[in-house]
mmCIF file of C-alpha atoms and ligand atoms in Angstrom:
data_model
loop_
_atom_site.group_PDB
_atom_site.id
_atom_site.type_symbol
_atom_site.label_atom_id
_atom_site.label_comp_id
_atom_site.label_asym_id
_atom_site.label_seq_id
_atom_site.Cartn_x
_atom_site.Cartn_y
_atom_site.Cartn_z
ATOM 1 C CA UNK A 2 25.041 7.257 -5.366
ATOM 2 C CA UNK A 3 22.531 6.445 -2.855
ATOM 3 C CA UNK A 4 19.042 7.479 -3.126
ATOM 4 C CA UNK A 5 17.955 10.181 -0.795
ATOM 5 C CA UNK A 6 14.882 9.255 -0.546
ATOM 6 C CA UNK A 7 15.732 5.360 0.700
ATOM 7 C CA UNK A 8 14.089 4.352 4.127
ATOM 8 C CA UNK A 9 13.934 0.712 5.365
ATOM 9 C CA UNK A 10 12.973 -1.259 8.748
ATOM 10 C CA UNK A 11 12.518 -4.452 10.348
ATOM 11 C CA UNK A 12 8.898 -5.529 11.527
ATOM 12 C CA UNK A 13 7.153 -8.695 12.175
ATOM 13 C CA UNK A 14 3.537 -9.665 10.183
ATOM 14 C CA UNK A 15 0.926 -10.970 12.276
ATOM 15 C CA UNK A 16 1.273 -14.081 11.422
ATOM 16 C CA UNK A 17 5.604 -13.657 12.649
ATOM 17 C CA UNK A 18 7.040 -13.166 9.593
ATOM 18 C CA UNK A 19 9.970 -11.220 9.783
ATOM 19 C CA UNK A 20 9.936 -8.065 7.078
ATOM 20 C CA UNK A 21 11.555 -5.728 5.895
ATOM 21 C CA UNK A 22 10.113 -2.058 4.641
ATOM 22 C CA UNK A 23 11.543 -0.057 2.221
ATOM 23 C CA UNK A 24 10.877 2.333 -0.018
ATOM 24 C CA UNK A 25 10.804 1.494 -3.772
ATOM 25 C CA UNK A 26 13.682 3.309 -5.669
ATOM 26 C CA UNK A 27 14.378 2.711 -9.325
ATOM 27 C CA UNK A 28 17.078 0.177 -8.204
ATOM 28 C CA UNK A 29 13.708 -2.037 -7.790
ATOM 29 C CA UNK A 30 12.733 -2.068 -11.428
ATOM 30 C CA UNK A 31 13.737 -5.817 -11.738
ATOM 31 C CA UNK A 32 11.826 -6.771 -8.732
ATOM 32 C CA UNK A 33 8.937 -5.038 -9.791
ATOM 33 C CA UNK A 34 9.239 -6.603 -12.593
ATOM 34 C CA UNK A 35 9.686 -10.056 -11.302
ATOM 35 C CA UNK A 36 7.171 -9.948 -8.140
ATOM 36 C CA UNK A 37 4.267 -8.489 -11.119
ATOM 37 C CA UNK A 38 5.019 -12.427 -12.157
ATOM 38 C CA UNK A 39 3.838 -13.549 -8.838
ATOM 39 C CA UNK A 40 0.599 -11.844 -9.488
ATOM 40 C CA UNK A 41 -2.715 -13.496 -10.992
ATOM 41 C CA UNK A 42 -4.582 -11.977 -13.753
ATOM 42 C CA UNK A 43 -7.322 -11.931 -11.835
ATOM 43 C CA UNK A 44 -5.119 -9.613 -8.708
ATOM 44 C CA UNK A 45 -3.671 -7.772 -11.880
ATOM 45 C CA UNK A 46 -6.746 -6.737 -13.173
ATOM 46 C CA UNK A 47 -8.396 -5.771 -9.577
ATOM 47 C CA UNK A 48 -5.453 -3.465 -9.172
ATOM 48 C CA UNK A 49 -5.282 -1.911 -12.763
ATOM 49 C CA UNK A 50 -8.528 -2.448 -14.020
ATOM 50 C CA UNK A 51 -7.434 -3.692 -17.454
ATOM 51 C CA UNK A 52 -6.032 -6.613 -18.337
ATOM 52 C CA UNK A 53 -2.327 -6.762 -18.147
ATOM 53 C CA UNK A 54 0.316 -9.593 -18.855
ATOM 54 C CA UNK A 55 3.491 -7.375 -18.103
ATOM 55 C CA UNK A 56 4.902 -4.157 -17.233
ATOM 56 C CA UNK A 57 6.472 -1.752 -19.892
ATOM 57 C CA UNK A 58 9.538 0.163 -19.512
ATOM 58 C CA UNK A 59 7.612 2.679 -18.962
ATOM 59 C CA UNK A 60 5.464 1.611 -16.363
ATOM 60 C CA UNK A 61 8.382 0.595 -14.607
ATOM 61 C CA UNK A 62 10.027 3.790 -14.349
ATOM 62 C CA UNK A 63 6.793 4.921 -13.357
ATOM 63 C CA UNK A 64 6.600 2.715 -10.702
ATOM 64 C CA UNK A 65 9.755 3.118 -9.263
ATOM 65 C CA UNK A 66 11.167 6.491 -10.088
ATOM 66 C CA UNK A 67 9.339 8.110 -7.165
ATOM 67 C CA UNK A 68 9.883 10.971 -5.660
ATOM 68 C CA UNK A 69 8.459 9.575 -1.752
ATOM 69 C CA UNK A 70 6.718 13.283 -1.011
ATOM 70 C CA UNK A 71 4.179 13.394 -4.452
ATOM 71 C CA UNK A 72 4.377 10.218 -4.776
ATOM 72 C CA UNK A 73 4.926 7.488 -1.961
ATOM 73 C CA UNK A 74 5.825 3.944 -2.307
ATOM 74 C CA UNK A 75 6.619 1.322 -0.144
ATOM 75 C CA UNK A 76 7.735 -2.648 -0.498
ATOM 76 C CA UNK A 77 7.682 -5.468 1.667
ATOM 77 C CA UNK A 78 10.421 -7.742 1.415
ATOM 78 C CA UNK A 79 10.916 -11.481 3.327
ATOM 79 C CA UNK A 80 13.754 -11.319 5.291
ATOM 80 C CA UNK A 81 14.288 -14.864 5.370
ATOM 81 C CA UNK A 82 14.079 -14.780 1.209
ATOM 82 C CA UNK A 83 15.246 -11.532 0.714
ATOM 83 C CA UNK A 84 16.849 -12.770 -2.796
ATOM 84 C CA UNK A 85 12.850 -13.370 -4.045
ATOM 85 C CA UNK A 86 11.195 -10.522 -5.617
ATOM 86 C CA UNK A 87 9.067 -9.345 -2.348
ATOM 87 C CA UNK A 88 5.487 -9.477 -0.677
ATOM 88 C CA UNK A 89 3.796 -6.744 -1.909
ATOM 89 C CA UNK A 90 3.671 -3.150 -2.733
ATOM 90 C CA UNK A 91 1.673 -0.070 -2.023
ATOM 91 C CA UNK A 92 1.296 3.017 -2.983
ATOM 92 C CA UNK A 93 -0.067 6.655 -3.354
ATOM 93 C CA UNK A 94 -0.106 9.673 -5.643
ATOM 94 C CA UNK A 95 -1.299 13.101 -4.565
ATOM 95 C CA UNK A 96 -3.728 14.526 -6.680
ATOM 96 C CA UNK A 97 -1.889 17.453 -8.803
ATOM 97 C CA UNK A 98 -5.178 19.522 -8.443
ATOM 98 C CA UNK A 99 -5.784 18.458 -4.464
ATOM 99 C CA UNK A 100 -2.558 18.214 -2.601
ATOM 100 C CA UNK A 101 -3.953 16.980 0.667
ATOM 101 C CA UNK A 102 -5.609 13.780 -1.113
ATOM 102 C CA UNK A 103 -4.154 10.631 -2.388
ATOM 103 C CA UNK A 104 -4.728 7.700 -4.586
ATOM 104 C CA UNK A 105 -3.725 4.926 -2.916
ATOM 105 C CA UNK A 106 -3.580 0.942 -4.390
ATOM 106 C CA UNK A 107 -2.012 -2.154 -3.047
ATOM 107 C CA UNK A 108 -0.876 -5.180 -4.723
ATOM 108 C CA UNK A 109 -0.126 -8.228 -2.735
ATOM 109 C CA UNK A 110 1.469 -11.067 -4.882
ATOM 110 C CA UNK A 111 -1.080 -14.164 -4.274
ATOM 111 C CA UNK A 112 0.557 -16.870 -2.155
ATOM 112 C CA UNK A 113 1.127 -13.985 -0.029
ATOM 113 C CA UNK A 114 -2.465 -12.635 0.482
ATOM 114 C CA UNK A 115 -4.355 -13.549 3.120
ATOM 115 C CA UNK A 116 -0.762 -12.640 5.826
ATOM 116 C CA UNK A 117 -1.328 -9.217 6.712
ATOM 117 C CA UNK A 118 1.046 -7.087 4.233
ATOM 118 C CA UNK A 119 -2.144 -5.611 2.813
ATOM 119 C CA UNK A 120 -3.028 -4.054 5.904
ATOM 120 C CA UNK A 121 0.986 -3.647 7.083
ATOM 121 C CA UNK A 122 1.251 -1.591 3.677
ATOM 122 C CA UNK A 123 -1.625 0.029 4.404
ATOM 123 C CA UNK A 124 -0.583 0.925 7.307
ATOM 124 C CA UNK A 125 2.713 2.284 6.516
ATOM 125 C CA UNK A 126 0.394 4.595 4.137
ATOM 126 C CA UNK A 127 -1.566 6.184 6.755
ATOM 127 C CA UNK A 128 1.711 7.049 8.670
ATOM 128 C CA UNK A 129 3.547 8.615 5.564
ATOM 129 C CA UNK A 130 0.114 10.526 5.109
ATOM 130 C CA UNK A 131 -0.069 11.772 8.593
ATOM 131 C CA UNK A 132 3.826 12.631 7.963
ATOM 132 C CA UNK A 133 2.802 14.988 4.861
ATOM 133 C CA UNK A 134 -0.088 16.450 5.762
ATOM 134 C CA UNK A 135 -2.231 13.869 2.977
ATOM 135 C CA UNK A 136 -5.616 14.365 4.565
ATOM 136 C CA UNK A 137 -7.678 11.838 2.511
ATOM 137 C CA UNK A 138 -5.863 8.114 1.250
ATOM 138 C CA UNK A 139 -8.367 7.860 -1.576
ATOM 139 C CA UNK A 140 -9.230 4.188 -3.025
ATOM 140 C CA UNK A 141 -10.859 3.173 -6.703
ATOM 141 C CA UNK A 142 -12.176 -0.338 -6.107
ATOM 142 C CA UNK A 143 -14.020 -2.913 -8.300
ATOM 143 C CA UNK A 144 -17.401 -4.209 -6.851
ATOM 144 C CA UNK A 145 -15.455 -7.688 -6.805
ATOM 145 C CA UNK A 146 -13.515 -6.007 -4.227
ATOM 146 C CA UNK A 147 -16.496 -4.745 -2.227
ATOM 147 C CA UNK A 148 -14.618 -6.627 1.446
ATOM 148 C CA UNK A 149 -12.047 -3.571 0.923
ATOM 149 C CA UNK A 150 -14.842 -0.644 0.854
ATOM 150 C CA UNK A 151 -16.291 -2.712 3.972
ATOM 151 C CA UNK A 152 -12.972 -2.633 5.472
ATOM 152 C CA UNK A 153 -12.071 1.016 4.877
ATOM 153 C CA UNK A 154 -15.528 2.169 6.083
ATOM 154 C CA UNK A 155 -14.664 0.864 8.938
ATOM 155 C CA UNK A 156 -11.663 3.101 9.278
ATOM 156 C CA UNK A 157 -14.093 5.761 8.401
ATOM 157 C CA UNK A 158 -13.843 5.700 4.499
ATOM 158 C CA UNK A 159 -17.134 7.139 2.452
ATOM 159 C CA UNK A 160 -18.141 5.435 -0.357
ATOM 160 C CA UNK A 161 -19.130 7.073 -3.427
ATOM 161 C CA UNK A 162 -20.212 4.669 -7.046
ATOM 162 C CA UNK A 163 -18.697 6.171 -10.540
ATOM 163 C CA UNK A 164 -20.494 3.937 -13.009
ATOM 164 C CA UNK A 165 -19.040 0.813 -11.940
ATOM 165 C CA UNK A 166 -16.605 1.627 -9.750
ATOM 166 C CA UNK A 167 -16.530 1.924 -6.222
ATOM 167 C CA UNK A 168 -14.458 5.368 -4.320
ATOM 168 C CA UNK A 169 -13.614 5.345 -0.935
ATOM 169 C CA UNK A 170 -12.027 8.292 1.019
ATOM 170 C CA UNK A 171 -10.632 7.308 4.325
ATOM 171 C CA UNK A 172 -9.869 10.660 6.011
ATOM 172 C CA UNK A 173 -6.504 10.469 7.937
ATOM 173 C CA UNK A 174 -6.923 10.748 11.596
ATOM 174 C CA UNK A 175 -4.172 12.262 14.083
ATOM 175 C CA UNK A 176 -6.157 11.092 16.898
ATOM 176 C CA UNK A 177 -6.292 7.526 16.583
ATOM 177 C CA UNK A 178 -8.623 6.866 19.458
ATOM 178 C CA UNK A 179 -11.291 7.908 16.482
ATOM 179 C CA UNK A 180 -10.569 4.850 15.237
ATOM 180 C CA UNK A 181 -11.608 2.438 17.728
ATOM 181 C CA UNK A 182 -15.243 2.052 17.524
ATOM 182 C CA UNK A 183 -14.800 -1.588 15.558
ATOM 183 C CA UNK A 184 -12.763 -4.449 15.903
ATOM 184 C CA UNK A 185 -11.339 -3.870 13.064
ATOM 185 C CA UNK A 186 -10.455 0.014 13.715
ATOM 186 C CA UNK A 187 -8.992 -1.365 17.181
ATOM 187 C CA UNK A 188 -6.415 -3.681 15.647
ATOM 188 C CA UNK A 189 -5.500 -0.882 12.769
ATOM 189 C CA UNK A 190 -4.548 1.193 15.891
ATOM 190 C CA UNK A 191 -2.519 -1.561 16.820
ATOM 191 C CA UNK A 192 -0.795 -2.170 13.706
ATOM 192 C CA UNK A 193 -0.251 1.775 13.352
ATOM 193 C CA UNK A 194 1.485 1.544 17.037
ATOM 194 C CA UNK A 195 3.648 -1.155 16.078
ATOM 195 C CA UNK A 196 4.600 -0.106 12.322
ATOM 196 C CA UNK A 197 5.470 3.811 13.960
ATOM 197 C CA UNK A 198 7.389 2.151 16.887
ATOM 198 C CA UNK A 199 9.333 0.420 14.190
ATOM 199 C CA UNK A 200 10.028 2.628 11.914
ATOM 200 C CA UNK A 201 11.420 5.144 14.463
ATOM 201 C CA UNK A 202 13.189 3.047 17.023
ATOM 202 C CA UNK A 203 14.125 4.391 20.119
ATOM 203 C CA UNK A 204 17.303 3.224 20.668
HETATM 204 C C1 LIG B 25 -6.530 -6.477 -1.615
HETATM 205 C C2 LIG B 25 -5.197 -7.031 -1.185
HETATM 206 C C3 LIG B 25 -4.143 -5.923 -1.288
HETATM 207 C C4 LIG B 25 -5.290 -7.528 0.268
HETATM 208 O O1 LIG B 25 -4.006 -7.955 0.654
HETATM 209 P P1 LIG B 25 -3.808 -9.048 1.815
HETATM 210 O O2 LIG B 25 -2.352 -9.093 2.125
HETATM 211 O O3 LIG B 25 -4.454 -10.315 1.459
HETATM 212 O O4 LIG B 25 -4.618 -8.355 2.986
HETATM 213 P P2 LIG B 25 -4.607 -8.754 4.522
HETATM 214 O O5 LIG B 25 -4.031 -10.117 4.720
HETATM 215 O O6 LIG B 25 -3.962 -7.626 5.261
HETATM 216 O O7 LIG B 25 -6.154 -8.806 4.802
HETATM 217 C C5 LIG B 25 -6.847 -7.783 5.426
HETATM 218 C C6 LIG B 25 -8.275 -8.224 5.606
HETATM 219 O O8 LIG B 25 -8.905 -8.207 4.345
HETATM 220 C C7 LIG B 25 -9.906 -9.217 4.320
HETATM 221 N N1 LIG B 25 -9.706 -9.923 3.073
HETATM 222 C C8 LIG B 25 -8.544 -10.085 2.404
HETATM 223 N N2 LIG B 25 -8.771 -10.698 1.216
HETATM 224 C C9 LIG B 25 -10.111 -10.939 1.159
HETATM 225 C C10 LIG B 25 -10.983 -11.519 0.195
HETATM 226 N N3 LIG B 25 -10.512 -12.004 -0.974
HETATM 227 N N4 LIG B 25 -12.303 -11.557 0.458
HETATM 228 C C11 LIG B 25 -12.795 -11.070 1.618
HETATM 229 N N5 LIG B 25 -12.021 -10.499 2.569
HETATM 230 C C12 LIG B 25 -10.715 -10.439 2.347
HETATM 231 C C13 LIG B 25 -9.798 -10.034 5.542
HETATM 232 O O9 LIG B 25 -10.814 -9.607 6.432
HETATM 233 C C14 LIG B 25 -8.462 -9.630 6.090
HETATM 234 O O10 LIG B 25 -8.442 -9.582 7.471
HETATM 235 P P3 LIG B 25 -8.277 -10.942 8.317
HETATM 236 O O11 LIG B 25 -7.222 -11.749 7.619
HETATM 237 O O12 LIG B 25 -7.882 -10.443 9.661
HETATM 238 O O13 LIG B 25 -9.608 -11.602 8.253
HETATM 239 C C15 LIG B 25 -4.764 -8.235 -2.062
HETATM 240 O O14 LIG B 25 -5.807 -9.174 -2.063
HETATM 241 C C16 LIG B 25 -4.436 -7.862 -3.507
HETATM 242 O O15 LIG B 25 -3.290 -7.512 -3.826
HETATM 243 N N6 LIG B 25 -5.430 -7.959 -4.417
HETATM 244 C C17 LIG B 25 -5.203 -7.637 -5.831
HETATM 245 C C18 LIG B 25 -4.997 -6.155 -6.080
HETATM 246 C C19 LIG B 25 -6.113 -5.330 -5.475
HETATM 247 O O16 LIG B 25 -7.270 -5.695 -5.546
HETATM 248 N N7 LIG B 25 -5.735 -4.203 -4.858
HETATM 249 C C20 LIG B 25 -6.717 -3.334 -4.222
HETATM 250 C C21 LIG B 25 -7.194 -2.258 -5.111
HETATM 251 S S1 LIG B 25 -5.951 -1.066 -5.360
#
């Protein structure tokens, strides 16, 4: 049966790359599985804290047995390899005691980083927050990943230190003009534009 909850579109990374979106079901599990390959210990351990050399059966279902309201996850697949496990993920979880704020983490398999599907999954984020009513994306960095605090400051995230871990909340902005005060916050904009244009074509 198909999933309910299954959304995809086409979109082009900055760099041209033609993508596709879609949201992780549990028919994933084996690219999950396979793309957490493509993934350095270090990445692993900047995204889970902990050292981790594979994902249980457990995890898995974890990962991909989402609901897409409580818990939101998106994929990023090559369209010209679409047979390869995929890009990168991302993902948030409402907090059960504060509905209107998220955790949100990204994992971008290395020979991918550096491309824009961080941001492009990040973006696609921001517009399923906006969607629900999320009001905060809220982010649990490592100091080794300070250039993401920077990042989301700029997109107006506060930063707050738990022992040795950094927590940025990046309120969720219907007005977008808000946003562009940096460079940075300017070409978010953009991406947001382009990722809500494509998600909801007009034709
Ligand atoms: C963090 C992560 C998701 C970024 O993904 P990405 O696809 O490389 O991100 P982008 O290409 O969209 O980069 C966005 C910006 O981040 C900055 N950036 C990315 N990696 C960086 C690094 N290692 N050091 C400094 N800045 C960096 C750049 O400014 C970049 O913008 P630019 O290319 O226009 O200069 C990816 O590195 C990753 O999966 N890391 C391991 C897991 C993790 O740390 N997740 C975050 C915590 S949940």
């Amino acid at each position: 049966m198909a999933d309910e909850h299954f959304e995809s579109f086409h979109f082009r990374l900055a760099d041209g790359t033609p993508v596709e979106f879609h949201t992780i079901t549990p028919e994933d599990r084996e690219r999950i599985r396979e793309g957490f390959a493509l993934v350095s210990e270090q990445s692993r351990y900047l995204r889970f804290f902990a050292p981790l050399n594979d994902l249980s059966d457990q995890q898995l279902e974890y990962l991909t047995d989402v609901d897409q309201d409580e818990h939101v996850a998106w994929g990023i697949i090559d369209l010209a390899h679409p047979e390869q496990p995929g890009l990168g993920v991302g993902r948030f979880i409402r907090d059960p005691s504060e509905a209107d704020v998220a955790e949100v983490a990204v994992t971008v398999a290395d020979e991918f980083q550096h491309r824009g599907v961080g941001s492009a999954l990040f973006g696609i984020l921001y517009l399923r927050a906006m969607d629900l009513g999320v009001q905060t994306l809220r982010a649990y960095i490592l100091p080794e990943n300070r250039f993401i605090a920077e990042i989301l400051s700029q997109l107006g995230g506060t930063v707050q230190w738990h022992d040795n871990l950094m927590q940025v909340d990046v309120p969720i902005v219907e007005n977008w003009a808000r946003l562009e005060d940096t460079d940075l916050g300017a070409s978010f904009v953009e991406l947001l534009h382009h990722l809500d244009d494509a998600r909801e074509p007009s034709d």
